[in-house]
Coordinates of C-alpha atoms and ligand atoms in Angstrom, one line a residue:
X877 CA 167.4 96.6 112.4
X878 CA 166.6 94.9 115.9
X879 CA 163.0 93.9 114.1
X880 CA 164.9 92.2 111.3
X881 CA 167.6 90.3 113.7
X882 CA 164.8 89.2 116.2
X883 CA 160.8 90.5 115.4
X884 CA 160.2 88.4 119.0
X885 CA 162.8 90.3 120.9
X886 CA 161.9 93.7 119.4
X887 CA 157.9 93.2 119.9
X888 CA 158.6 92.3 123.8
X889 CA 161.0 95.3 124.6
X890 CA 158.9 97.6 122.7
X891 CA 156.1 96.5 124.9
X892 CA 157.8 96.8 128.0
X893 CA 159.2 100.0 127.4
X894 CA 155.8 101.5 125.6
X895 CA 153.1 99.5 126.3
X896 CA 150.7 97.4 123.4
X897 CA 151.2 100.1 120.9
X898 CA 154.0 102.2 119.4
X899 CA 155.5 103.5 116.5
X900 CA 158.7 102.7 114.3
X901 CA 160.1 103.7 110.9
X902 CA 160.7 100.6 108.6
X903 CA 162.7 101.7 105.4
X904 CA 160.8 105.5 105.6
X905 CA 157.6 104.0 106.3
X906 CA 155.8 104.7 109.7
X907 CA 154.4 101.6 111.2
X908 CA 152.0 101.4 114.1
X909 CA 151.9 98.1 116.0
X910 CA 149.3 97.1 118.2
X911 CA 150.1 94.1 120.6
X912 CA 147.6 91.8 122.5
X913 CA 144.3 90.4 122.3
X914 CA 143.1 94.2 121.4
X915 CA 145.5 94.6 119.0
X916 CA 144.6 91.7 117.1
X917 CA 140.8 93.1 116.9
X918 CA 141.8 96.0 115.7
X919 CA 143.7 94.8 113.0
X920 CA 141.9 92.0 112.1
X921 CA 138.3 93.0 113.2
X922 CA 139.4 96.5 111.1
X923 CA 136.8 97.9 109.0
X924 CA 137.3 98.1 105.9
X925 CA 136.8 102.1 105.6
X926 CA 139.8 102.0 108.0
X927 CA 142.1 99.1 107.5
X928 CA 143.0 97.9 104.1
X929 CA 144.9 94.7 102.8
X930 CA 145.3 95.1 99.4
X931 CA 147.4 98.2 99.7
X932 CA 150.0 96.6 102.3
X933 CA 150.5 93.5 100.1
X934 CA 149.9 93.8 96.6
X935 CA 153.4 94.8 95.8
X936 CA 154.2 91.5 97.0
X937 CA 151.6 89.3 95.8
X938 CA 150.8 90.7 92.5
X939 CA 153.9 90.2 90.4
X940 CA 153.7 86.7 91.7
X941 CA 150.3 85.6 91.4
X942 CA 149.5 87.8 88.5
X943 CA 146.7 90.5 88.0
X944 CA 142.9 90.4 88.6
X945 CA 142.9 88.1 91.9
X946 CA 143.5 88.4 95.6
X947 CA 145.6 91.8 96.4
X948 CA 145.0 93.3 93.1
X949 CA 141.1 93.6 93.2
X950 CA 139.0 95.2 95.9
X951 CA 137.9 93.1 99.1
X952 CA 134.3 92.4 97.6
X953 CA 136.1 90.7 94.8
X954 CA 138.5 88.7 96.8
X955 CA 135.8 87.7 99.0
X956 CA 134.1 85.9 96.2
X957 CA 137.2 84.1 95.2
X958 CA 137.7 83.0 98.5
X959 CA 133.9 81.8 98.3
X960 CA 135.2 79.8 95.0
X961 CA 138.0 78.3 96.6
X962 CA 136.1 77.0 99.5
X963 CA 133.8 75.3 97.2
X964 CA 136.8 73.3 96.1
X965 CA 137.7 72.3 99.7
X966 CA 134.8 69.8 100.3
X967 CA 134.8 66.9 103.0
X968 CA 134.5 64.3 99.8
X969 CA 138.1 65.7 98.4
X970 CA 139.6 65.6 101.4
X971 CA 138.9 61.8 101.6
X972 CA 140.1 61.4 98.5
X973 CA 143.2 63.5 99.5
X974 CA 144.3 61.1 102.6
X975 CA 144.5 58.2 100.4
X976 CA 146.7 60.4 98.1
X977 CA 149.1 61.9 100.3
X978 CA 149.8 58.5 101.8
X979 CA 151.1 57.2 98.2
X980 CA 153.1 60.3 98.0
X981 CA 154.9 60.0 101.1
X982 CA 156.0 56.5 100.6
X983 CA 156.8 57.3 97.4
X984 CA 159.2 60.3 98.5
X985 CA 161.0 57.8 101.1
X986 CA 161.7 55.5 98.5
X987 CA 162.8 57.6 95.9
X988 CA 164.5 60.6 97.2
X989 CA 168.2 60.1 97.8
X990 CA 168.1 61.9 101.4
X991 CA 166.1 58.7 102.6
X992 CA 168.4 56.0 101.2
X993 CA 168.8 54.2 104.8
X994 CA 164.9 54.0 104.6
X995 CA 165.3 52.1 101.5
X996 CA 167.7 49.6 102.9
X997 CA 165.0 47.8 104.5
X998 CA 165.6 45.3 106.9
X999 CA 169.2 46.6 108.1
X1000 CA 169.7 48.7 111.1
X1001 CA 170.9 51.9 109.7
X1002 CA 171.0 55.5 110.5
X1003 CA 170.5 58.5 107.8
X1004 CA 169.6 62.1 108.0
X1005 CA 167.3 64.6 106.2
X1006 CA 167.4 68.2 106.2
X1007 CA 164.0 69.1 108.1
X1008 CA 162.9 72.2 106.1
X1009 CA 164.4 71.1 102.7
X1010 CA 163.0 67.5 102.7
X1011 CA 159.3 69.2 104.1
X1012 CA 159.4 71.7 101.2
X1013 CA 160.1 69.1 98.8
X1014 CA 157.1 66.6 100.0
X1015 CA 154.5 69.3 100.4
X1016 CA 154.9 70.5 97.0
X1017 CA 154.7 66.8 96.1
X1018 CA 151.7 66.2 97.9
X1019 CA 150.1 69.9 97.1
X1020 CA 150.3 69.2 93.3
X1021 CA 148.8 65.7 93.7
X1022 CA 145.5 66.6 95.4
X1023 CA 144.9 70.7 95.4
X1024 CA 146.7 71.2 92.1
X1025 CA 145.7 68.5 90.0
X1026 CA 146.9 65.4 87.8
X1027 CA 148.8 67.7 85.0
X1028 CA 150.7 69.7 87.9
X1029 CA 151.9 66.3 89.6
X1030 CA 152.5 65.1 86.2
X1031 CA 155.6 67.7 85.7
X1032 CA 156.7 67.9 89.1
X1033 CA 159.6 65.8 87.5
X1034 CA 160.4 68.0 84.5
X1035 CA 159.7 71.6 84.2
X1036 CA 157.5 72.9 87.0
X1037 CA 160.1 72.9 89.9
X1038 CA 162.0 75.2 88.0
X1039 CA 159.2 77.9 87.0
X1040 CA 158.1 77.1 90.7
X1041 CA 161.5 78.2 92.0
X1042 CA 161.9 81.5 90.0
X1043 CA 158.8 82.2 91.0
X1044 CA 159.3 81.8 94.5
X1045 CA 162.4 84.1 94.2
X1046 CA 159.8 86.8 94.2
X1047 CA 158.8 86.6 97.7
X1048 CA 161.1 88.8 99.2
X1049 CA 160.8 91.5 101.9
X1050 CA 162.1 93.8 99.6
X1051 CA 159.7 93.4 96.8
X1052 CA 157.0 94.6 99.5
X1053 CA 158.6 98.5 98.8
X1054 CA 160.0 98.2 95.6
X1055 CA 158.6 95.3 93.9
X1056 CA 159.8 96.2 90.3
X1057 CA 163.8 97.0 90.3
X1058 CA 165.5 95.2 87.5
X1059 CA 167.2 92.7 89.3
X1060 CA 167.9 89.2 87.7
X1061 CA 165.7 87.9 90.6
X1062 CA 162.6 89.8 89.4
X1063 CA 163.3 89.5 85.5
X1064 CA 162.9 85.4 86.2
X1065 CA 159.6 85.9 88.6
X1066 CA 158.3 87.5 85.9
X1067 CA 159.0 85.4 83.0
X1068 CA 158.0 82.2 85.2
X1069 CA 154.8 83.9 86.1
X1070 CA 154.1 84.0 82.5
X1071 CA 154.7 80.2 81.8
X1072 CA 153.0 79.1 84.9
X1073 CA 149.6 81.2 83.6
X1074 CA 150.4 79.1 80.3
X1075 CA 150.7 76.2 81.5
X1076 CA 147.7 76.2 83.9
X1077 CA 145.8 78.1 80.9
X1078 CA 146.4 75.0 78.6
X1079 CA 145.4 72.5 81.3
X1080 CA 141.9 74.3 81.2
X1081 CA 142.0 74.3 77.3
X1082 CA 142.7 70.6 77.3
X1083 CA 140.1 69.6 79.8
X1084 CA 137.7 71.5 77.9
X1085 CA 138.1 69.3 75.0
X1086 CA 138.8 66.0 76.9
X1087 CA 137.0 65.9 80.2
X1088 CA 138.5 62.9 82.2
X1089 CA 137.2 61.8 85.4
X1090 CA 140.5 61.8 87.3
X1091 CA 140.5 65.4 88.3
X1092 CA 137.4 65.5 89.8
X1093 CA 138.6 66.6 93.6
X1094 CA 141.1 69.1 92.3
X1095 CA 141.0 72.9 92.4
X1096 CA 141.0 73.7 88.9
X1097 CA 137.9 71.5 88.4
X1098 CA 136.3 73.4 91.1
X1099 CA 137.1 76.9 90.0
X1100 CA 136.2 76.2 85.9
X1101 CA 132.8 76.4 86.1
X1102 CA 132.2 79.5 88.6
X1103 CA 130.3 82.6 88.4
X1104 CA 130.6 86.2 90.1
X1105 CA 127.9 87.4 91.4
X1106 CA 127.1 89.9 88.9
X1107 CA 126.9 86.4 86.6
X1108 CA 130.2 87.0 84.9
X1109 CA 132.1 83.9 84.4
X1110 CA 135.5 83.5 86.2
X1111 CA 138.4 83.3 83.4
X1112 CA 140.9 80.9 82.7
X1113 CA 143.5 83.4 83.7
X1114 CA 141.7 84.4 86.5
X1115 CA 141.8 80.6 87.5
X1116 CA 145.6 80.2 86.4
X1117 CA 146.2 83.4 88.6
X1118 CA 144.4 81.5 91.8
X1119 CA 145.8 78.1 91.5
X1120 CA 149.1 80.5 91.5
X1121 CA 147.6 82.1 94.8
X1122 CA 146.6 78.6 96.5
X1123 CA 150.5 77.3 95.5
X1124 CA 152.2 79.8 97.0
X1125 CA 150.0 80.4 100.0
X1126 CA 150.3 76.8 100.8
X1127 CA 153.7 75.8 100.6
X1128 CA 155.7 77.9 103.0
X1129 CA 153.3 77.8 105.3
X1130 CA 152.9 74.2 105.4
X1131 CA 156.1 73.2 104.8
X1132 CA 157.5 75.3 107.9
X1133 CA 155.0 74.1 110.0
X1134 CA 155.6 70.5 109.4
X1135 CA 159.5 70.7 109.6
X1136 CA 158.8 72.4 113.1
X1137 CA 156.7 69.8 114.0
X1138 CA 159.4 66.8 112.8
X1139 CA 161.6 68.7 115.1
X1140 CA 159.9 69.2 118.1
X1141 CA 159.1 65.4 117.9
X1142 CA 162.7 64.0 116.9
X1143 CA 163.8 66.0 120.5
X1144 CA 161.0 64.5 122.6
X1145 CA 161.2 60.9 122.3
X1146 CA 158.1 61.1 124.9
X1147 CA 156.0 62.6 122.3
X1148 CA 157.2 60.5 119.5
X1149 CA 156.5 57.6 121.3
X1150 CA 152.9 58.7 122.4
X1151 CA 152.2 59.4 118.6
X1152 CA 153.3 56.5 117.5
X1153 CA 151.4 54.2 119.9
X1154 CA 148.3 56.8 118.8
X1155 CA 148.7 55.5 115.3
X1156 CA 149.3 51.3 116.6
X1157 CA 146.2 51.9 118.6
X1158 CA 143.6 53.3 116.2
X1159 CA 144.8 51.5 112.8
X1160 CA 145.8 47.4 113.4
X1161 CA 145.5 45.4 110.5
X1162 CA 145.0 41.8 110.9
X1163 CA 148.9 41.0 109.8
X1164 CA 150.5 42.9 112.8
X1165 CA 151.0 46.0 110.1
X1166 CA 149.0 49.4 110.1
X1167 CA 146.1 50.0 107.7
X1168 CA 145.3 53.4 106.1
X1169 CA 143.4 55.8 108.0
X1170 CA 140.2 57.8 106.8
X1171 CA 139.9 61.3 107.0
X1172 CA 137.5 61.2 109.6
X1173 CA 139.5 59.3 111.8
X1174 CA 142.8 61.1 111.3
X1175 CA 140.9 64.2 112.2
X1176 CA 139.7 62.9 115.6
X1177 CA 143.4 62.1 117.2
X1178 CA 144.2 64.1 120.0
X1179 CA 147.9 63.9 119.9
X1180 CA 148.5 64.0 116.3
X1181 CA 146.1 67.4 116.8
X1182 CA 147.9 68.6 119.6
X1183 CA 151.4 68.3 118.3
X1184 CA 150.4 70.7 115.4
X1185 CA 148.4 73.1 117.2
X1186 CA 151.1 73.6 119.6
X1187 CA 153.5 73.6 117.0
X1188 CA 151.7 76.8 115.2
X1189 CA 151.2 78.3 118.6
X1190 CA 155.2 78.7 118.9
X1191 CA 156.1 79.0 115.3
X1192 CA 152.9 80.4 113.4
X1193 CA 154.5 81.0 110.2
X1194 CA 153.3 84.5 109.3
X1195 CA 154.5 86.4 112.3
X1196 CA 152.8 89.4 111.7
X1197 CA 149.4 90.9 109.7
X1198 CA 149.4 94.0 107.9
X1199 CA 147.3 96.5 106.8
X1200 CA 147.5 100.1 105.5
X1201 CA 145.3 103.0 107.4
X1202 CA 143.0 104.3 104.9
X1203 CA 141.4 106.9 107.0
X1204 CA 142.4 108.2 110.7
X1205 CA 141.8 105.0 113.2
X1206 CA 141.3 106.0 117.0
X1207 CA 143.3 103.3 118.9
X1208 CA 140.8 101.6 121.7
X1209 CA 141.2 102.8 125.7
X1210 CA 141.7 99.7 126.5
X1211 CA 144.7 99.0 124.1
X1212 CA 146.3 102.6 124.1
X1213 CA 148.1 104.0 126.5
X1214 CA 147.4 107.5 126.3
X1215 CA 147.6 110.2 128.9
X1216 CA 144.0 110.5 130.9
X1217 CA 141.1 111.6 128.8
X1218 CA 143.1 111.2 125.4
X1219 CA 143.1 108.9 122.6
X1220 CA 145.6 108.0 120.1
X1221 CA 144.9 108.1 116.4
X1222 CA 146.7 106.4 114.0
X1223 CA 147.0 108.5 111.2
X1224 CA 145.7 107.7 107.4
X1225 CA 148.6 106.6 105.5
X1226 CA 150.5 104.4 108.3
X1227 CA 150.9 100.8 108.3
X1228 CA 149.2 99.0 111.1
X1229 CA 150.4 95.4 112.2
X1230 CA 149.1 92.9 114.6
X1231 CA 151.8 90.3 116.0
X1232 CA 149.6 87.2 117.0
X1233 CA 152.8 85.7 117.5
X1234 CA 153.0 87.7 120.6
X1235 CA 149.9 87.0 122.2
X1236 CA 150.6 83.1 121.4
X1237 CA 153.8 83.2 124.0
X1238 CA 152.6 86.0 126.4
X1239 CA 153.5 84.7 129.5
X1240 CA 150.3 86.5 131.1
X1241 CA 148.1 84.2 129.1
X1242 CA 149.8 80.9 129.0
X1243 CA 151.5 78.7 131.4
X1244 CA 155.2 77.9 130.7
X1245 CA 154.8 79.9 127.5
X1246 CA 158.0 79.1 125.9
X1247 CA 157.8 75.3 126.4
X1248 CA 156.8 73.0 123.4
X1249 CA 154.2 70.8 125.5
X1250 CA 151.2 69.4 123.2
X1251 CA 149.5 67.9 126.1
X1252 CA 148.3 71.7 126.9
X1253 CA 145.6 71.0 124.3
X1254 CA 144.2 68.6 125.8
X1255 CA 144.6 69.3 129.7
X1256 CA 141.3 69.7 131.3
X1257 CA 140.6 73.2 132.7
X1258 CA 143.5 74.8 130.5
X1259 CA 143.2 78.0 128.7
X1260 CA 144.4 76.1 125.3
X1261 CA 141.7 73.7 125.6
X1262 CA 139.2 76.4 126.3
X1263 CA 140.1 78.3 123.5
X1264 CA 140.1 75.1 121.0
X1265 CA 136.5 74.1 122.6
X1266 CA 135.2 78.0 122.2
X1267 CA 136.7 78.3 118.2
X1268 CA 135.0 74.6 117.3
X1269 CA 132.0 75.1 119.1
X1270 CA 130.6 78.1 121.1
X1271 CA 132.5 81.0 119.5
X1272 CA 130.5 83.8 117.5
X1273 CA 130.1 83.1 114.1
X1274 CA 130.2 85.7 111.0
X1275 CA 129.9 85.5 107.1
X1276 CA 132.2 87.9 105.4
X1277 CA 131.2 86.6 101.9
X1278 CA 132.9 83.3 101.7
X1279 CA 130.7 81.4 104.4
X1280 CA 130.5 81.1 108.0
X1281 CA 133.6 81.4 110.2
X1282 CA 134.1 82.0 114.0
X1283 CA 135.0 85.7 114.5
X1284 CA 137.9 85.1 116.8
X1285 CA 139.2 88.6 116.1
X1286 CA 140.5 89.0 119.8
X1287 CA 141.7 85.2 120.4
X1288 CA 145.3 85.2 121.8
X1289 CA 145.8 82.1 119.5
X1290 CA 145.2 82.9 115.9
X1291 CA 148.0 81.2 113.6
X1292 CA 145.4 81.2 110.7
X1293 CA 144.4 84.9 111.2
X1294 CA 140.7 85.8 111.6
X1295 CA 138.1 88.5 110.0
X1296 CA 137.7 88.9 106.5
X1297 CA 141.0 87.9 105.5
X1298 CA 140.9 84.7 107.6
X1299 CA 143.0 81.9 105.9
X1300 CA 140.6 79.0 104.1
X1301 CA 143.6 76.8 103.7
X1302 CA 143.4 75.5 107.4
X1303 CA 141.4 72.4 106.9
X1304 CA 143.5 71.4 103.6
X1305 CA 146.6 72.2 105.7
X1306 CA 145.6 70.1 108.4
X1307 CA 144.7 67.0 106.6
X1308 CA 148.2 67.2 104.5
X1309 CA 150.2 68.1 108.4
X1310 CA 148.1 65.0 109.8
X1311 CA 148.5 62.6 106.9
X1312 CA 152.1 62.9 106.7
X1313 CA 152.8 62.9 110.1
X1314 CA 151.1 59.9 111.0
X1315 CA 152.8 58.5 107.6
X1316 CA 156.2 59.7 108.6
X1317 CA 155.8 58.7 112.4
X1318 CA 155.0 55.5 111.3
X1319 CA 158.0 54.5 109.2
X1320 CA 160.8 56.3 111.2
X1321 CA 162.4 57.0 114.4
X1322 CA 163.7 60.4 114.3
X1323 CA 166.3 62.1 116.6
X1324 CA 167.7 65.6 117.2
X1325 CA 169.5 67.2 119.9
X1326 CA 168.4 70.5 119.9
X1327 CA 165.3 72.3 118.2
X1328 CA 167.5 75.1 116.2
X1329 CA 166.0 78.5 116.7
X1330 CA 164.3 80.5 114.5
X1331 CA 165.6 82.1 111.0
X1332 CA 163.7 85.7 110.5
X1333 CA 165.5 86.1 107.0
X1334 CA 162.6 84.7 104.8
X1335 CA 159.7 85.7 104.6
X1336 CA 157.9 82.8 106.4
X1337 CA 159.7 81.7 109.9
X1338 CA 161.8 78.8 108.9
X1339 CA 164.1 76.8 111.1
X1340 CA 167.7 77.9 111.1
X1341 CA 170.2 75.4 109.6
X1342 CA 171.8 73.1 111.0
X1343 CA 168.5 71.5 110.7
X1344 CA 169.2 68.2 110.4
X1345 CA 167.0 65.1 111.6
X1346 CA 169.0 61.4 112.2
X1347 CA 166.5 58.9 111.5
X1348 CA 166.2 54.9 110.7
X1349 CA 163.5 52.8 109.4
X1350 CA 160.9 52.1 112.4
X1351 CA 161.5 48.1 113.2
Ligands
HEM731 C1 150.1 76.1 108.0 C2 149.4 76.2 107.4 C3 149.0 77.8 106.9 C4 149.2 79.1 107.6 C5 149.8 78.8 109.1 C6 148.4 79.9 107.0 C7 148.2 81.2 107.8 C8 147.5 82.3 107.3 C9 147.0 83.6 107.4 C10 147.5 84.1 109.4 C11 146.3 84.4 107.0 C12 145.8 85.6 106.9 C13 146.6 86.9 106.3 C14 145.8 88.1 106.9 O1 145.2 88.6 107.8 O2 147.1 89.1 106.6 C15 146.1 83.3 105.8 C16 145.1 83.6 104.8 C17 145.2 83.2 103.6 N1 145.4 81.6 103.3 FE1 146.4 80.5 104.8 N2 147.7 79.4 106.2 C18 148.0 78.1 106.0 C19 147.7 77.5 104.5 C20 147.5 77.6 103.8 C21 146.7 77.1 102.5 C22 147.2 75.2 102.4 C23 146.1 77.9 101.4 C24 145.4 77.4 100.6 C25 145.1 76.2 99.8 C26 146.1 78.7 102.2 C27 145.3 79.9 101.5 C28 144.9 81.3 102.2 C29 144.2 82.4 101.5 C30 143.5 82.3 100.1 C31 144.2 83.6 102.6 C32 143.4 84.7 102.3 C33 144.0 86.0 102.5 C34 142.9 86.9 102.5 O3 142.1 86.9 102.4 O4 143.6 88.2 102.6 N3 146.6 78.9 103.4 N4 146.7 82.4 105.6
NAG732 C1 154.7 99.7 96.9 O1 155.8 99.9 95.3 C2 155.4 101.5 95.0 C3 156.9 101.3 93.7 O2 156.2 100.7 93.1 C4 155.6 102.1 96.2 O3 156.0 103.4 95.5 C5 155.2 101.9 97.1 O4 155.2 102.5 98.5 C6 155.0 100.6 97.5 N1 154.3 100.1 98.5 C7 154.5 100.1 99.8 C8 153.5 98.9 101.1 O5 155.5 100.1 100.6
NAG733 C1 138.8 113.4 132.7 O1 137.1 113.3 132.6 C2 137.0 113.2 133.7 C3 135.3 113.1 133.3 O2 135.1 113.6 132.2 C4 137.3 114.7 134.6 O3 136.7 114.9 135.7 C5 138.5 114.8 134.7 O4 139.0 115.9 135.6 C6 139.4 114.8 133.2 N1 140.6 114.5 133.6 C7 141.3 115.5 133.2 C8 143.1 114.9 133.6 O5 141.5 116.3 132.5

């Protein structure tokens, strides 16, 4: 119960009492928690013969994504599927996405009812919007315009949102352990899964009959003609299921991250001003307005970048990483607190969790860990700046089958995970977050008195209500 109420509090209290490794029973399952950078390393750098992700996640994901993808297939197939997706996430597509996202933000502000005060241009009028709700709507629009493709974007004003909502209703913690209870929610989930799969398969059929140029940068185009190493082509059904997986993987993570960024900059006027000034300095147009940024220009902006980094440190959307232990797993001495000359072994059948959310605020690692302070990422000599450099330039690199990534399994900062299950959506998420934040701060002045606390009842940590940001059109 303590875990469910406040996982951070639970982890810190248990660590105080028992050290970095401890076991608790959650709904009849034995869960070994492994904290600290060594715990991150054990779980995320673990061998396939020892720890397994698909057994831990498949109950939740397979009924939502569909069969034959992600955690419904052996790990080597997932690695190939990640490679296919990576092929679609190119610099060229990111370049095209920035302009599309810019347009979507403008359209959203002009049409969404919460932003009526924005539309009433010229008038000094304050309005307010629910940060999480608004950002969920905006990110699904931008994701569908870019990755998901025109056909999905076209359905966003029609049938797609209801199907998405029903499918998303299947993403509940309960379904991790009991996925097939015939609750109305699960029945709707199954129906929506079939309908969305059909929808994507139709898109594929239509595109094969009538090739079109305005789809060249989306993910369906990238997945369409791929083959597994054994020569087998990726089937339309698998593509449909991968598209659902990408939609789900990106949606709550990005919209939660984005709403936390906005809540913090609405609270910290100094940071908001600095962020706006950064835009003014880099993108002046001849008529006094601000011009559109390019992908390369947005990527290099230190204030924008460190706002996102710092937000993901304090509010990582996934607070735990789960695996099932498939063969007895000895705990390294540096991690375990076993009595002298003995080692702990996590028995086969246990679940093992890493919690990088804990190392990301560990007071023995970070200065003023609970303060949202983006400047730590650019301060010379700070740990944060060091971590960023290691990761970008010098760190050890490995290839698990989907391209070179930095190893980083023992890093104290890993909002995107590490090792073979590392996120492949990070760069896309950054393009999306950077463009949306830049556009919003250009157009709006935002204010809030307090940053709301975490809501732990959702699978992805979201801001608790009330979470309304007051805004007016920037003069
Ligand atoms: C701020 C946004 C995001 C965050 C914080 C995030 C976080 C993560 C984390 C922590 C993992 C590792 C899970 C594990 O090891 O068990 C992961 C994996 C993954 N993410 Fe993301 N993600 C984000 C956005 C996205 C987006 C936009 C996409 C798709 C375009 C995506 C696709 C994936 C995929 C395919 C995996 C691999 C799963 C595996 O190999 O088991 N993510 N993500
Ligand atoms: C997944 O669901 C099955 C029942 O369908 C259950 O026996 C199993 O323990 C569940 N897995 C996890 C990780 O809880
Ligand atoms: C632990 O191992 C060392 C070296 O093998 C030995 O000298 C020591 O007596 C052992 N301690 C205990 C408590 O068994």
